[in-house]
Amino acid sequence: MAGNNSFMTTLLALLDDDKYTNDVPSQPPSSMELVDVKYYLSVIEEILDAATAVAENTQPKGNQVQSKSSTLTSKGISASLSSTINELCCQITCKAQHTNDVRQTMESLLGQLSAFSWDAKAVLTLLALTVHYAEKWHLAQIEESDVLFRLTGILKGSLVIGKSLNTQQRAEAFMVFNYLIRDTLKFTRYIVENDSKGFREFAASISISGYFKFIIVIVLGCSVQFSGMISTGNEFLELDLSPFFNRVTKRYEVFMEYVKIYERENEKLQYKRIKELYRSPAGILKLVAEMFCTEKDSPTVYHCIKKTTVKVEELQSKNVMLLISELNLSNDDFAMLTAIYKASAFKSSNYEILWVPIVDEKDREQFLKKRSQMTWYSCNSIVSKAAAKFIRKHWQFKQQTKLVVLNPEGKLVNMEAMAMIRLWQSEAFPPTSQRGWALWEKHRNNWLKLVVDTDLSWEMKPLIFLCGSAEDSKIVEQIDDILNSKLAAYNIKFLNINTKRKQFLSRLESCIAWKMQANKEMPDPLTLELLELYTSYKKQSGFAIVARGSSVIVNTTLTDLWKVLSEHRLWIKKDTNRDNFETHFQAYYKAVILMPQCYQFSIPDMVGDIPECIKCPTTNCTRKMETVVTFKCCHGAH
């Protein structure tokens, strides 16, 4: 029967018959048997992976196989379902080979599966084919010299599979079917994952159940061809599976297009709902549920300590701190937040932290691993495109970690809470804007101490030379050498931030982000000083600051400082009075260092609203500064 061309012709025609594949009962069976279809899709994939490993001779050792397979077989299988799978194997192999009536074979299959939903019908039939394929592939590995196997094979009409072919040819032939089953599996999984009430309502013109029926027809065709391939006398010659590949691919692409249209429309609707809830707050629960919960009937979030989902009502009446980040949440940020979260002041407060991961679906494993290290709440899954779009546009998320605080009504309290925590740690709690401004006013005269964060005795007001280079320039070492050898008598404290580069940059960016919240159009002198420091570090090969305690004397580039220090004999002369060092340095610096023709500064990505235009802060210049956008990647280096 396997070689009967009329059967295959009829079956291929059935695949093109939309009326047949879509003609399915609209009501599910009254006493439907429940099947965990996603679990059995994983079992199918596991079987195919093992078969592929055998074909490619890359199978793991016995203990590795046992360890890996146990993750899928731990749930077990009921006796009735096991019996169903065995009967399906018989239906799509033995019985199918003794009839030329494709529709009769399909009716027999569907009758056997009458107690199951359509997705279960398709998945169980595909599982039966995979089991049959894997069993035959396993037998093919047994040496033909095995007398018992050869005798039983003769009686069953299937000798060693492809006995005249060498090992490589046999493996290649089996892999052809492996690819086809994988394509069918991918298609089936895609339908299962998108089979929702919302999608069915949107795509009312198509039949989801009809797609599952199409899968069953494909499986039957594969099984008949495969049975013919492994029967006595058929040695994989003139096998053409392209008709099946073409039909699976064509129907898959059509379904994918429906899903893409649905996702785009759904994304627009969700984005609109989020904006409406944000503009007219109806409580923190409704906003969190709409943005981050996939289950609309009973919205949940993930409790990282309990390692389980909990109802979103646990956040009722809370000030929710949304920890928004990619997978690059730094160890320093994580440690500071963990310390604050564990402190008694936090536990007695009305605050909670919810991690909002902005990552791609391909990074799901890393997302789950990162979540397992946390002690607070997290989204159940990766944030939707609509929510991510809203976060980027309205809360200015640009890769850098943000901590956005919402009150119990769902109103925005603070968009730069992460900057506060980086600067003041536990002192920043509770992270309100009012608290931030109070802390800044308290520390504004000591901003250098705030950025550098060193154990230096600032109250003694030492003369400080602070240097750093994003390129780890040798100039820093040369400056260090001059200060320690040629100018050692002047009791200068030299600080090289390259030893704590990440921490320095994080604190500097946090200062700028916090300051620019207040005055976006015309930065004040202190903000400009911070921006000049940041620009020198990022754009001018390095920065240099000379300060008396925390009072800045010179904020310049590394090369300008090197020029002045390398010519120290010209301005120190023979004046041995240490108190005059600062005066001589300033005078020489002003004399030889010319202001650049163009005044420019860079703004860190973490700053929320970038000003559209800024008036040049240079004295006697009334022009508006030109905006230049630069994209840069340092491949993980800082």
GROMACS .gro file of N, CA and C in nm, residues 396-486:
model
  273
  396GLN      N    1   1.122   5.705   2.933
  396GLN     CA    2   1.255   5.726   2.874
  396GLN      C    3   1.355   5.617   2.908
  397PHE      N    4   1.312   5.493   2.899
  397PHE     CA    5   1.405   5.383   2.921
  397PHE      C    6   1.491   5.364   2.796
  398LYS      N    7   1.624   5.369   2.816
  398LYS     CA    8   1.718   5.354   2.704
  398LYS      C    9   1.832   5.262   2.746
  399GLN      N   10   1.802   5.137   2.769
  399GLN     CA   11   1.899   5.033   2.804
  399GLN      C   12   1.946   5.042   2.948
  400GLN      N   13   1.976   5.165   2.996
  400GLN     CA   14   2.023   5.180   3.132
  400GLN      C   15   1.912   5.148   3.232
  401THR      N   16   1.948   5.081   3.340
  401THR     CA   17   1.850   5.044   3.442
  401THR      C   18   1.781   5.167   3.501
  402LYS      N   19   1.647   5.157   3.515
  402LYS     CA   20   1.569   5.265   3.574
  402LYS      C   21   1.486   5.209   3.689
  403LEU      N   22   1.455   5.297   3.784
  403LEU     CA   23   1.365   5.261   3.893
  403LEU      C   24   1.255   5.367   3.895
  404VAL      N   25   1.138   5.328   3.843
  404VAL     CA   26   1.024   5.419   3.833
  404VAL      C   27   0.928   5.390   3.947
  405VAL      N   28   0.891   5.493   4.023
  405VAL     CA   29   0.805   5.475   4.141
  405VAL      C   30   0.664   5.523   4.110
  406LEU      N   31   0.567   5.435   4.135
  406LEU     CA   32   0.425   5.468   4.120
  406LEU      C   33   0.356   5.459   4.255
  407ASN      N   34   0.264   5.551   4.281
  407ASN     CA   35   0.193   5.546   4.409
  407ASN      C   36   0.073   5.451   4.399
  408PRO      N   37   0.001   5.426   4.508
  408PRO     CA   38  -0.111   5.331   4.505
  408PRO      C   39  -0.220   5.366   4.405
  409GLU      N   40  -0.230   5.496   4.367
  409GLU     CA   41  -0.329   5.537   4.267
  409GLU      C   42  -0.281   5.510   4.125
  410GLY      N   43  -0.155   5.470   4.110
  410GLY     CA   44  -0.099   5.446   3.978
  410GLY      C   45  -0.036   5.569   3.915
  411LYS      N   46  -0.016   5.674   3.995
  411LYS     CA   47   0.046   5.798   3.945
  411LYS      C   48   0.198   5.793   3.960
  412LEU      N   49   0.267   5.858   3.866
  412LEU     CA   50   0.412   5.864   3.869
  412LEU      C   51   0.460   5.950   3.986
  413VAL      N   52   0.550   5.895   4.067
  413VAL     CA   53   0.608   5.967   4.181
  413VAL      C   54   0.750   6.010   4.150
  414ASN      N   55   0.827   5.922   4.088
  414ASN     CA   56   0.968   5.952   4.061
  414ASN      C   57   1.015   5.865   3.945
  415MET      N   58   1.078   5.928   3.847
  415MET     CA   59   1.127   5.854   3.730
  415MET      C   60   1.278   5.830   3.737
  416GLU      N   61   1.345   5.888   3.836
  416GLU     CA   62   1.490   5.875   3.847
  416GLU      C   63   1.531   5.823   3.985
  417ALA      N   64   1.453   5.731   4.040
  417ALA     CA   65   1.484   5.678   4.173
  417ALA      C   66   1.614   5.599   4.173
  418MET      N   67   1.651   5.537   4.060
  418MET     CA   68   1.776   5.461   4.054
  418MET      C   69   1.896   5.553   4.071
  419ALA      N   70   1.889   5.673   4.015
  419ALA     CA   71   1.997   5.769   4.032
  419ALA      C   72   2.013   5.807   4.180
  420MET      N   73   1.902   5.824   4.249
  420MET     CA   74   1.907   5.857   4.392
  420MET      C   75   1.975   5.746   4.471
  421ILE      N   76   1.937   5.622   4.443
  421ILE     CA   77   1.992   5.509   4.519
  421ILE      C   78   2.141   5.491   4.490
  422ARG      N   79   2.182   5.514   4.367
  422ARG     CA   80   2.325   5.504   4.335
  422ARG      C   81   2.406   5.609   4.411
  423LEU      N   82   2.347   5.726   4.431
  423LEU     CA   83   2.419   5.835   4.497
  423LEU      C   84   2.413   5.826   4.649
  424TRP      N   85   2.297   5.788   4.703
  424TRP     CA   86   2.279   5.796   4.848
  424TRP      C   87   2.239   5.665   4.914
  425GLN      N   88   2.236   5.556   4.838
  425GLN     CA   89   2.202   5.423   4.890
  425GLN      C   90   2.077   5.426   4.979
  426SER      N   91   2.085   5.371   5.098
  426SER     CA   92   1.968   5.360   5.185
  426SER      C   93   1.915   5.497   5.229
  427GLU      N   94   2.002   5.600   5.227
  427GLU     CA   95   1.959   5.734   5.264
  427GLU      C   96   1.856   5.788   5.165
  428ALA      N   97   1.851   5.729   5.046
  428ALA     CA   98   1.759   5.776   4.942
  428ALA      C   99   1.616   5.727   4.965
  429PHE      N  100   1.598   5.638   5.061
  429PHE     CA  101   1.464   5.582   5.085
  429PHE      C  102   1.388   5.664   5.188
  430PRO      N  103   1.259   5.696   5.162
  430PRO     CA  104   1.179   5.659   5.044
  430PRO      C  105   1.214   5.744   4.922
  431PRO      N  106   1.219   5.684   4.804
  431PRO     CA  107   1.271   5.752   4.684
  431PRO      C  108   1.171   5.845   4.616
  432THR      N  109   1.128   5.948   4.686
  432THR     CA  110   1.039   6.047   4.626
  432THR      C  111   1.123   6.161   4.567
  433SER      N  112   1.063   6.238   4.478
  433SER     CA  113   1.135   6.353   4.421
  433SER      C  114   1.170   6.454   4.529
  434GLN      N  115   1.080   6.473   4.625
  434GLN     CA  116   1.106   6.568   4.734
  434GLN      C  117   1.227   6.525   4.815
  435ARG      N  118   1.236   6.395   4.840
  435ARG     CA  119   1.351   6.342   4.914
  435ARG      C  120   1.479   6.363   4.835
  436GLY      N  121   1.472   6.343   4.705
  436GLY     CA  122   1.589   6.361   4.620
  436GLY      C  123   1.641   6.503   4.621
  437TRP      N  124   1.548   6.601   4.612
  437TRP     CA  125   1.592   6.740   4.612
  437TRP      C  126   1.649   6.781   4.748
  438ALA      N  127   1.592   6.728   4.855
  438ALA     CA  128   1.645   6.758   4.989
  438ALA      C  129   1.787   6.705   5.004
  439LEU      N  130   1.812   6.585   4.952
  439LEU     CA  131   1.947   6.526   4.960
  439LEU      C  132   2.044   6.604   4.872
  440TRP      N  133   1.997   6.646   4.755
  440TRP     CA  134   2.087   6.719   4.666
  440TRP      C  135   2.126   6.855   4.726
  441GLU      N  136   2.030   6.924   4.784
  441GLU     CA  137   2.061   7.052   4.848
  441GLU      C  138   2.161   7.033   4.962
  442LYS      N  139   2.149   6.921   5.028
  442LYS     CA  140   2.239   6.892   5.140
  442LYS      C  141   2.381   6.866   5.092
  443HIS      N  142   2.395   6.807   4.973
  443HIS     CA  143   2.527   6.765   4.925
  443HIS      C  144   2.578   6.848   4.807
  444ARG      N  145   2.504   6.947   4.760
  444ARG     CA  146   2.540   7.015   4.636
  444ARG      C  147   2.678   7.078   4.640
  445ASN      N  148   2.721   7.128   4.756
  445ASN     CA  149   2.853   7.190   4.766
  445ASN      C  150   2.965   7.087   4.772
  446ASN      N  151   2.928   6.962   4.786
  446ASN     CA  152   3.027   6.855   4.791
  446ASN      C  153   3.004   6.755   4.677
  447TRP      N  154   2.965   6.804   4.561
  447TRP     CA  155   2.931   6.715   4.452
  447TRP      C  156   3.049   6.630   4.408
  448LEU      N  157   3.170   6.683   4.419
  448LEU     CA  158   3.288   6.606   4.379
  448LEU      C  159   3.305   6.484   4.470
  449LYS      N  160   3.283   6.505   4.599
  449LYS     CA  161   3.289   6.394   4.694
  449LYS      C  162   3.180   6.291   4.662
  450LEU      N  163   3.063   6.341   4.620
  450LEU     CA  164   2.952   6.254   4.587
  450LEU      C  165   2.985   6.166   4.466
  451VAL      N  166   3.052   6.224   4.367
  451VAL     CA  167   3.085   6.150   4.245
  451VAL      C  168   3.200   6.052   4.267
  452VAL      N  169   3.302   6.098   4.339
  452VAL     CA  170   3.423   6.017   4.355
  452VAL      C  171   3.402   5.906   4.457
  453ASP      N  172   3.333   5.933   4.567
  453ASP     CA  173   3.303   5.833   4.669
  453ASP      C  174   3.429   5.759   4.714
  454THR      N  175   3.522   5.832   4.774
  454THR     CA  176   3.645   5.772   4.823
  454THR      C  177   3.658   5.796   4.973
  455ASP      N  178   3.751   5.728   5.037
  455ASP     CA  179   3.772   5.741   5.182
  455ASP      C  180   3.862   5.861   5.217
  456LEU      N  181   3.889   5.945   5.122
  456LEU     CA  182   3.975   6.062   5.144
  456LEU      C  183   3.918   6.152   5.254
  457SER      N  184   4.006   6.209   5.335
  457SER     CA  185   3.964   6.301   5.442
  457SER      C  186   3.937   6.439   5.382
  458TRP      N  187   3.814   6.456   5.333
  458TRP     CA  188   3.778   6.578   5.263
  458TRP      C  189   3.779   6.700   5.355
  459GLU      N  190   3.748   6.680   5.482
  459GLU     CA  191   3.741   6.794   5.574
  459GLU      C  192   3.876   6.861   5.594
  460MET      N  193   3.986   6.790   5.560
  460MET     CA  194   4.120   6.848   5.572
  460MET      C  195   4.152   6.938   5.452
  461LYS      N  196   4.063   6.939   5.353
  461LYS     CA  197   4.077   7.019   5.231
  461LYS      C  198   4.212   7.001   5.162
  462PRO      N  199   4.245   6.877   5.127
  462PRO     CA  200   4.372   6.852   5.057
  462PRO      C  201   4.366   6.904   4.913
  463LEU      N  202   4.483   6.925   4.856
  463LEU     CA  203   4.492   6.961   4.715
  463LEU      C  204   4.484   6.831   4.636
  464ILE      N  205   4.381   6.820   4.554
  464ILE     CA  206   4.352   6.693   4.486
  464ILE      C  207   4.370   6.707   4.336
  465PHE      N  208   4.437   6.608   4.278
  465PHE     CA  209   4.442   6.592   4.133
  465PHE      C  210   4.369   6.462   4.101
  466LEU      N  211   4.254   6.475   4.034
  466LEU     CA  212   4.170   6.360   4.002
  466LEU      C  213   4.172   6.338   3.851
  467CYS      N  214   4.209   6.218   3.807
  467CYS     CA  215   4.221   6.191   3.663
  467CYS      C  216   4.153   6.059   3.627
  468GLY      N  217   4.114   6.051   3.501
  468GLY     CA  218   4.056   5.927   3.452
  468GLY      C  219   4.047   5.927   3.302
  469SER      N  220   4.053   5.808   3.243
  469SER     CA  221   4.047   5.797   3.098
  469SER      C  222   3.967   5.674   3.059
  470ALA      N  223   3.873   5.693   2.968
  470ALA     CA  224   3.794   5.580   2.919
  470ALA      C  225   3.880   5.485   2.837
  471GLU      N  226   3.992   5.535   2.787
  471GLU     CA  227   4.082   5.454   2.706
  471GLU      C  228   4.201   5.402   2.785
  472ASP      N  229   4.198   5.424   2.917
  472ASP     CA  230   4.307   5.381   3.005
  472ASP      C  231   4.441   5.436   2.953
  473SER      N  232   4.443   5.564   2.927
  473SER     CA  233   4.557   5.629   2.864
  473SER      C  234   4.683   5.625   2.951
  474LYS      N  235   4.797   5.618   2.884
  474LYS     CA  236   4.926   5.621   2.955
  474LYS      C  237   4.954   5.759   3.014
  475ILE      N  238   4.880   5.859   2.966
  475ILE     CA  239   4.899   5.994   3.019
  475ILE      C  240   4.869   5.997   3.169
  476VAL      N  241   4.771   5.917   3.213
  476VAL     CA  242   4.737   5.912   3.355
  476VAL      C  243   4.859   5.867   3.435
  477GLU      N  244   4.929   5.767   3.385
  477GLU     CA  245   5.049   5.718   3.454
  477GLU      C  246   5.160   5.823   3.453
  478GLN      N  247   5.171   5.896   3.344
  478GLN     CA  248   5.275   5.999   3.336
  478GLN      C  249   5.245   6.114   3.432
  479ILE      N  250   5.118   6.151   3.445
  479ILE     CA  251   5.080   6.255   3.541
  479ILE      C  252   5.111   6.209   3.683
  480ASP      N  253   5.076   6.085   3.711
  480ASP     CA  254   5.104   6.026   3.842
  480ASP      C  255   5.253   6.032   3.873
  481ASP      N  256   5.335   6.002   3.772
  481ASP     CA  257   5.482   6.002   3.792
  481ASP      C  258   5.533   6.142   3.824
  482ILE      N  259   5.482   6.245   3.753
  482ILE     CA  260   5.526   6.383   3.780
  482ILE      C  261   5.487   6.427   3.920
  483LEU      N  262   5.361   6.397   3.958
  483LEU     CA  263   5.313   6.440   4.089
  483LEU      C  264   5.388   6.371   4.203
  484ASN      N  265   5.427   6.247   4.183
  484ASN     CA  266   5.494   6.172   4.289
  484ASN      C  267   5.646   6.188   4.290
  485SER      N  268   5.703   6.233   4.181
  485SER     CA  269   5.849   6.247   4.177
  485SER      C  270   5.892   6.393   4.172
  486LYS      N  271   5.840   6.467   4.076
  486LYS     CA  272   5.884   6.606   4.058
  486LYS      C  273   5.813   6.703   4.154
   0.00000   0.00000   0.00000
